[in-house]
Tab-separated table of C-alpha atoms in Angstrom:
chain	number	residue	atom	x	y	z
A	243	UNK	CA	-54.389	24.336	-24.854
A	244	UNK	CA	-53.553	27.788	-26.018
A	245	UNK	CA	-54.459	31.057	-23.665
A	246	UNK	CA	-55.530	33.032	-26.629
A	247	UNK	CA	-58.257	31.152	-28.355
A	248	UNK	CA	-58.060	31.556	-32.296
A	249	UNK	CA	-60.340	29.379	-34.999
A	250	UNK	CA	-58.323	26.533	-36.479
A	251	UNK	CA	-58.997	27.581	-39.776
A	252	UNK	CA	-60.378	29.870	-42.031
A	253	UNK	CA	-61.064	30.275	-46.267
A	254	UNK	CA	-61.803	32.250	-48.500
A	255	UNK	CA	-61.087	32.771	-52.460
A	256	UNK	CA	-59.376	35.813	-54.250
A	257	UNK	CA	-60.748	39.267	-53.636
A	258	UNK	CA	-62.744	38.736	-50.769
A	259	UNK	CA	-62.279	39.783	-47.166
A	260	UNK	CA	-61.886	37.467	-44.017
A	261	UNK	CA	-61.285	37.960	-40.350
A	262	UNK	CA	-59.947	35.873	-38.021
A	263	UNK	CA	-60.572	36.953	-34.819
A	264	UNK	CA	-58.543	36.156	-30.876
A	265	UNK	CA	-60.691	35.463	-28.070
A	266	UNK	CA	-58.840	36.225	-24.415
A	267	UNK	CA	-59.108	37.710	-20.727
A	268	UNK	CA	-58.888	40.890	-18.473
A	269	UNK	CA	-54.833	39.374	-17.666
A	270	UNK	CA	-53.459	39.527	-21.194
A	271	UNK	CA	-55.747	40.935	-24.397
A	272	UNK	CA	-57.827	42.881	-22.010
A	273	UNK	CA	-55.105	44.732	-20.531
A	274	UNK	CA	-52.126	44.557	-23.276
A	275	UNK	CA	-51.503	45.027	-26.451
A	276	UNK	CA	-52.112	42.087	-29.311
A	277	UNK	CA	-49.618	41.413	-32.050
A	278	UNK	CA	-50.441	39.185	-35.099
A	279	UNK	CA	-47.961	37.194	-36.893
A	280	UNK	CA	-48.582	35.602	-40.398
A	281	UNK	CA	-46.142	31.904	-40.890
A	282	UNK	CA	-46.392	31.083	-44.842
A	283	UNK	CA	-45.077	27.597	-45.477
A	284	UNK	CA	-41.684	26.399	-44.638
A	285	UNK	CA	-40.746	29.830	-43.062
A	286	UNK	CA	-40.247	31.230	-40.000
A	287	UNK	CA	-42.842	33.890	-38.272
A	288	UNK	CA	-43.348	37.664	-39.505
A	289	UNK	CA	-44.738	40.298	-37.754
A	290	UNK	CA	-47.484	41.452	-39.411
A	291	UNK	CA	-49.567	44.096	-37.142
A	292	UNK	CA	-48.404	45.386	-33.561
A	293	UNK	CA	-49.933	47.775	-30.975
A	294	UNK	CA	-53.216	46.276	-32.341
A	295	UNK	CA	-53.666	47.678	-35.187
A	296	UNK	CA	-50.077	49.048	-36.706
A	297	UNK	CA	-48.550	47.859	-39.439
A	298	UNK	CA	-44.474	47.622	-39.880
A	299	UNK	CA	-43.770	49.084	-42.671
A	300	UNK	CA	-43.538	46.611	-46.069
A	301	UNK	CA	-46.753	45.086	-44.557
A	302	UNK	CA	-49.424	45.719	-46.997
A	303	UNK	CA	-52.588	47.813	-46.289
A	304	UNK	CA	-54.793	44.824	-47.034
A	305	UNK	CA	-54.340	43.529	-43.650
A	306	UNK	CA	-55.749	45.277	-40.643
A	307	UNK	CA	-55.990	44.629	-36.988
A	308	UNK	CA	-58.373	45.293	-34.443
A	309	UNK	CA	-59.130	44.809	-30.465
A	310	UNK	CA	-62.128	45.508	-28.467
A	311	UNK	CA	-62.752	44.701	-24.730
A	312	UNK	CA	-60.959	40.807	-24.205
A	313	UNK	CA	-60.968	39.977	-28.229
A	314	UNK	CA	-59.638	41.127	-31.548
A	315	UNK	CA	-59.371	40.268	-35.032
A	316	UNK	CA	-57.400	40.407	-38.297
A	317	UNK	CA	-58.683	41.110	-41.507
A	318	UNK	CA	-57.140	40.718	-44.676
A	319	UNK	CA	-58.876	42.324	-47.491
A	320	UNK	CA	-58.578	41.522	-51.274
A	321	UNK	CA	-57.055	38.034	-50.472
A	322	UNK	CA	-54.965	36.530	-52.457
A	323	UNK	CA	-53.100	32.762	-52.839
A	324	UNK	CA	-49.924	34.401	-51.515
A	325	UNK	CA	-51.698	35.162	-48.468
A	326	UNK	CA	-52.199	31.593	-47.485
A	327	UNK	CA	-50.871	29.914	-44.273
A	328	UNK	CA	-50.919	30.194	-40.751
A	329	UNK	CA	-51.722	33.495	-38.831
A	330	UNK	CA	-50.933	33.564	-35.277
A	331	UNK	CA	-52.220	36.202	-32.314
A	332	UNK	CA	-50.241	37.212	-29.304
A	333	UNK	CA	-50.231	39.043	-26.248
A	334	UNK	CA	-48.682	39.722	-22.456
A	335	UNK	CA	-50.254	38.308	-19.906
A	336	UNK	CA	-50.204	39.742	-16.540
A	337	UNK	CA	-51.078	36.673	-14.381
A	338	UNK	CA	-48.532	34.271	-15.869
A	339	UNK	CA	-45.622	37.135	-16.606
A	340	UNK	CA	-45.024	35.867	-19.830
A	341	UNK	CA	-45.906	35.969	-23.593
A	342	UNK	CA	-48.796	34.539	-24.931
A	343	UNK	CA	-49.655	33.252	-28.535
A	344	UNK	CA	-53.385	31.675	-29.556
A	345	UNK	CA	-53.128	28.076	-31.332
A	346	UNK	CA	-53.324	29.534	-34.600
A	347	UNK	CA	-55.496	29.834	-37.883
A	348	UNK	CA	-54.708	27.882	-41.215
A	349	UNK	CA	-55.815	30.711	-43.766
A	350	UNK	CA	-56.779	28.558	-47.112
A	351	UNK	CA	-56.979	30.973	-50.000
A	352	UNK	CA	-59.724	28.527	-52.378
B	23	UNK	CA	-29.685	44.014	-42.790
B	24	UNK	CA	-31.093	43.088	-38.932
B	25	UNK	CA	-30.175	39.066	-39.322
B	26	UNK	CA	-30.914	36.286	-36.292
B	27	UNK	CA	-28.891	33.197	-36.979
B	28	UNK	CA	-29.197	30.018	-34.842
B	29	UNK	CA	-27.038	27.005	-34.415
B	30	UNK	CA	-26.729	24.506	-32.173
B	31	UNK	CA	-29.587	22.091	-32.949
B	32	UNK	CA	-29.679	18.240	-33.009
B	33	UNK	CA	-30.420	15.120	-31.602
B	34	UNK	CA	-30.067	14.325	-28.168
B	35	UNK	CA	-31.461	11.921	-25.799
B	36	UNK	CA	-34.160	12.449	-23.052
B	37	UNK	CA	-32.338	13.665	-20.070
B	38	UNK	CA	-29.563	15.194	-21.924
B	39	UNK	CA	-28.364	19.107	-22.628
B	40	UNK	CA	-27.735	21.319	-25.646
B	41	UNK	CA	-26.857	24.559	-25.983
B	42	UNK	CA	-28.616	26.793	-28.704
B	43	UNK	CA	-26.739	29.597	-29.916
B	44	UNK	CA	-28.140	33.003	-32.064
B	45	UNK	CA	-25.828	35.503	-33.775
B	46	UNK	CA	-26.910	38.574	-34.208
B	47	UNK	CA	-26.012	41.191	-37.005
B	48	UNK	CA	-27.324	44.761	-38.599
B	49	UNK	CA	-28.661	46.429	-35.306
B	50	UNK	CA	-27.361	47.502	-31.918
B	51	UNK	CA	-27.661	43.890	-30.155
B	52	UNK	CA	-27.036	45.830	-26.808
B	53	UNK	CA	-29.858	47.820	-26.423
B	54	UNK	CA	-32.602	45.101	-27.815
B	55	UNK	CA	-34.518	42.374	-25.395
B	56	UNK	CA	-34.434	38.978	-26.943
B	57	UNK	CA	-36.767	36.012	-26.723
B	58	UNK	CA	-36.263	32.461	-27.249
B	59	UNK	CA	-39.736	30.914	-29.586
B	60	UNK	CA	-40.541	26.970	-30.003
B	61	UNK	CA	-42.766	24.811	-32.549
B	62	UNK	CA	-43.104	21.326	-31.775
B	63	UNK	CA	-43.950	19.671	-35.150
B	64	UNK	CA	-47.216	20.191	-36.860
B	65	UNK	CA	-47.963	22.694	-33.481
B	66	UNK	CA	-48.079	26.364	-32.897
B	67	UNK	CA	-46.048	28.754	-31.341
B	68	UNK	CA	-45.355	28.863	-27.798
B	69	UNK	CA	-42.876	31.321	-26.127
B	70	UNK	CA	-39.628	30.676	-24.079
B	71	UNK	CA	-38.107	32.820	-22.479
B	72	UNK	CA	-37.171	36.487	-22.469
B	73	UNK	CA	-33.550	38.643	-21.460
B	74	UNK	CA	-33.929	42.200	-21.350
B	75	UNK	CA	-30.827	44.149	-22.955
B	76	UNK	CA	-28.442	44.306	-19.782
B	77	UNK	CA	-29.781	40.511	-18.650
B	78	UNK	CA	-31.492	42.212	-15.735
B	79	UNK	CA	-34.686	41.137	-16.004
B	80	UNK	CA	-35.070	37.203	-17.608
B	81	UNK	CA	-38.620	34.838	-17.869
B	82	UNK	CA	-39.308	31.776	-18.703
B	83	UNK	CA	-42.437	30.428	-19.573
B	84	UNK	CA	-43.553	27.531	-17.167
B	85	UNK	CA	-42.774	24.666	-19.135
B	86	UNK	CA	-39.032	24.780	-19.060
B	87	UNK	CA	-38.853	26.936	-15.679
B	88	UNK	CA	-35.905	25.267	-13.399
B	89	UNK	CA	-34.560	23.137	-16.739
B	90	UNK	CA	-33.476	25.850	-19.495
B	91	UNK	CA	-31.209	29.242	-18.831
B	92	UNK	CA	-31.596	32.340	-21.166
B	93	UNK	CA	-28.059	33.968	-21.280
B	94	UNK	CA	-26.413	36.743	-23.923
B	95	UNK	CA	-23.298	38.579	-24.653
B	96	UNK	CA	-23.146	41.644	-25.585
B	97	UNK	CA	-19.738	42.033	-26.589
B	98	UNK	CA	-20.070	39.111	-28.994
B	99	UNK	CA	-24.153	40.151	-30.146
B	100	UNK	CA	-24.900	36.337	-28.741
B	101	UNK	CA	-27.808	35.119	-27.419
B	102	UNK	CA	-27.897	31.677	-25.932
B	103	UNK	CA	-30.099	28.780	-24.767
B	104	UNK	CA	-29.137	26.188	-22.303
B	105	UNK	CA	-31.399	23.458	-21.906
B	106	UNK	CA	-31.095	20.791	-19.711
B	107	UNK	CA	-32.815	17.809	-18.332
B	108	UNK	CA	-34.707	17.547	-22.401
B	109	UNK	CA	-37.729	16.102	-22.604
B	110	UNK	CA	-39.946	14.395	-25.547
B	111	UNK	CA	-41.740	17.400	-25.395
B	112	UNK	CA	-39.146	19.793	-25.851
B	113	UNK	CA	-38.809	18.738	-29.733
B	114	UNK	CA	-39.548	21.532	-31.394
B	115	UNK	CA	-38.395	24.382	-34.231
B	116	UNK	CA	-36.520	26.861	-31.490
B	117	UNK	CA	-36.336	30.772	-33.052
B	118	UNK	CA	-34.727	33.527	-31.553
B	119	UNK	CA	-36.481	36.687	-31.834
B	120	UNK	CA	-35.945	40.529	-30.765
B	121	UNK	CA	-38.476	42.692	-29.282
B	122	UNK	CA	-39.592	45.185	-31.133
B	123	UNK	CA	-38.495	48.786	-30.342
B	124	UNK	CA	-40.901	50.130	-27.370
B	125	UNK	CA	-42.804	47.238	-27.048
B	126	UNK	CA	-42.868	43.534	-26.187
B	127	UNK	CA	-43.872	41.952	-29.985
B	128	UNK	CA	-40.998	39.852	-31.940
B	129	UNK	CA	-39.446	41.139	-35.050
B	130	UNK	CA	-37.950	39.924	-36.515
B	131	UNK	CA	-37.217	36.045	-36.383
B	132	UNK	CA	-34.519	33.889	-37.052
B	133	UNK	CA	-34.747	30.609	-39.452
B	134	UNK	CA	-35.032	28.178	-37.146
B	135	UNK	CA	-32.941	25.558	-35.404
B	136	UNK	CA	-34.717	22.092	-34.439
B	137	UNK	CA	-34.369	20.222	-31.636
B	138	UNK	CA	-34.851	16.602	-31.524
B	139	UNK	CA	-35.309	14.969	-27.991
B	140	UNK	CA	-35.332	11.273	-28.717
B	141	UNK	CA	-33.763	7.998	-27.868
C-alpha cells in the first residue's frame, strides 16, 4: 500500500482534459514538494513536473501540476494517444526520511 | 548527453547477493545525489535508497534497511548497489536515478536492470 494515494486509472479521448490527482499527509505532500513522473510503455520513468508545478524544459505545456493543502493533481490538456501510460506522483516524507511515490494511474487515451 | 547505465542484473537465489552497478556520463557525477528506484513486475515505483554527492549522508527505504548498501565512486562516476540476503520480493526493474539540481526529484533515469530472486 502506497503513502501517496493516486486513482488506478483514468481515460479520456483526444482533445480533452483530465486530471489525476495525489491524495497525502501533513509529513510528506503537506510539507514538501510533489514531483510527477509520466512511464509510457516499455520505458523507464521521466520527469515530467517538479516543485509542483514546473516543467523541465522539452515537457510540453499541455501538462500542468498543481498542490493544495495535503493533495495535488496533474492535468494534461489536449490529450493525445501518445500521452498514454502510467503517471506516477512523488514526494519527501518527513516521518519516514525517505522518498515517496503514490501507486500510480494507467492514463488510457480512448 | 547526461546517460545512467546499469549492469549487473540476473538471477540469483533467495538468500544470495548481487551487486548492481550504474555508469554515469555527460554531467559532473561528483556534485549530484543519486538514488537507487525498483519495480517489481506489473507494480509501481518504490524508492531505494539515496547517497548524497560526497556519500555523507545515505537512506534507505525500510524494506531493504540492514540487507542492501548504497556506495559510489567518484573518481570512476559509479554508483553501486549491494544487496544481500535477496528476497522473493526484491524482484524487481532496479533504476538508478540523479536528483535533480536543488531539489530531491529524479531526472533523469537509467534503462533499467532486473533482478530476479528465484530458486
Amino acid at each position: 500500500q502506497s503513502v501517496l494515494t493516486q486513482p488506478p486509472s483514468a481515460s479520456g479521448t483526444p482533445g480533452q482534459r483530465v486530471t489525476i490527482s495525489c491524495s497525502g499527509s501533513s509529513s510528506n505532500i503537506g510539507s514538501n514538494y510533489v514531483f510527477w513522473y509520466q512511464q509510457l510503455p516499455g520505458t523507464a520513468p521521466k520527469l515530467l513536473i517538479y516543485r509542483n508545478n514546473q516543467r523541465p524544459s522539452g515537457v510540453p505545456d499541455r501538462f500542468s501540476g498543481s498542490k493544495s493543502g495535503t493533495s495535488a493533481s496533474l492535468a494534461i490538456s489536449g490529450l493525445r494517444s501518445e500521452d498514454e501510460g502510467d503517471y506516477y506522483c512523488a514526494t519527501w516524507d518527513d516521518s519516514l526520511s525517505g522518498r515517496v511515490f503514490g501507486g500510480g494511474t494507467k492514463l488510457t487515451v480512448l | 548527453e547526461v546517460q545512467l547505465v546499469e549492469s549487473g542484473g540476473g538471477l540469483v537465489q533467495p538468500g544470495g547477493s548481487l551487486r548492481l552497478s550504474c555508469a554515469a556520463s555527460g554531467f559532473s557525477f561528483s556534485i549530484y545525489s543519486m538514488n537507487w528506484v525498483r519495480q517489481a513486475p506489473g507494480k509501481g515505483l518504490e524508492w531505494v535508497s539515496y547517497i548524497s554527492s560526497s556519500s555523507g549522508t545515505i537512506y534507505y527505504a525500510d524494506s531493504v534497511k540492514g540487507r542492501f548498501t548504497i556506495s559510489r565512486d567518484n573518481a570512476k562516476n559509479s554508483l553501486y548497489l549491494q544487496m544481500n540476503s535477496l528476497r522473493d520480493e526484491d524482484t524487481a526493474v532496479y533504476y538508478c536515478a540523479r536528483d535533480g539540481a536543488g531539489g530531491n526529484w529524479f531526472d533523469p533515469w537509467g534503462q533499467g536492470t532486473l533482478v530476479t530472486v528465484s530458486s
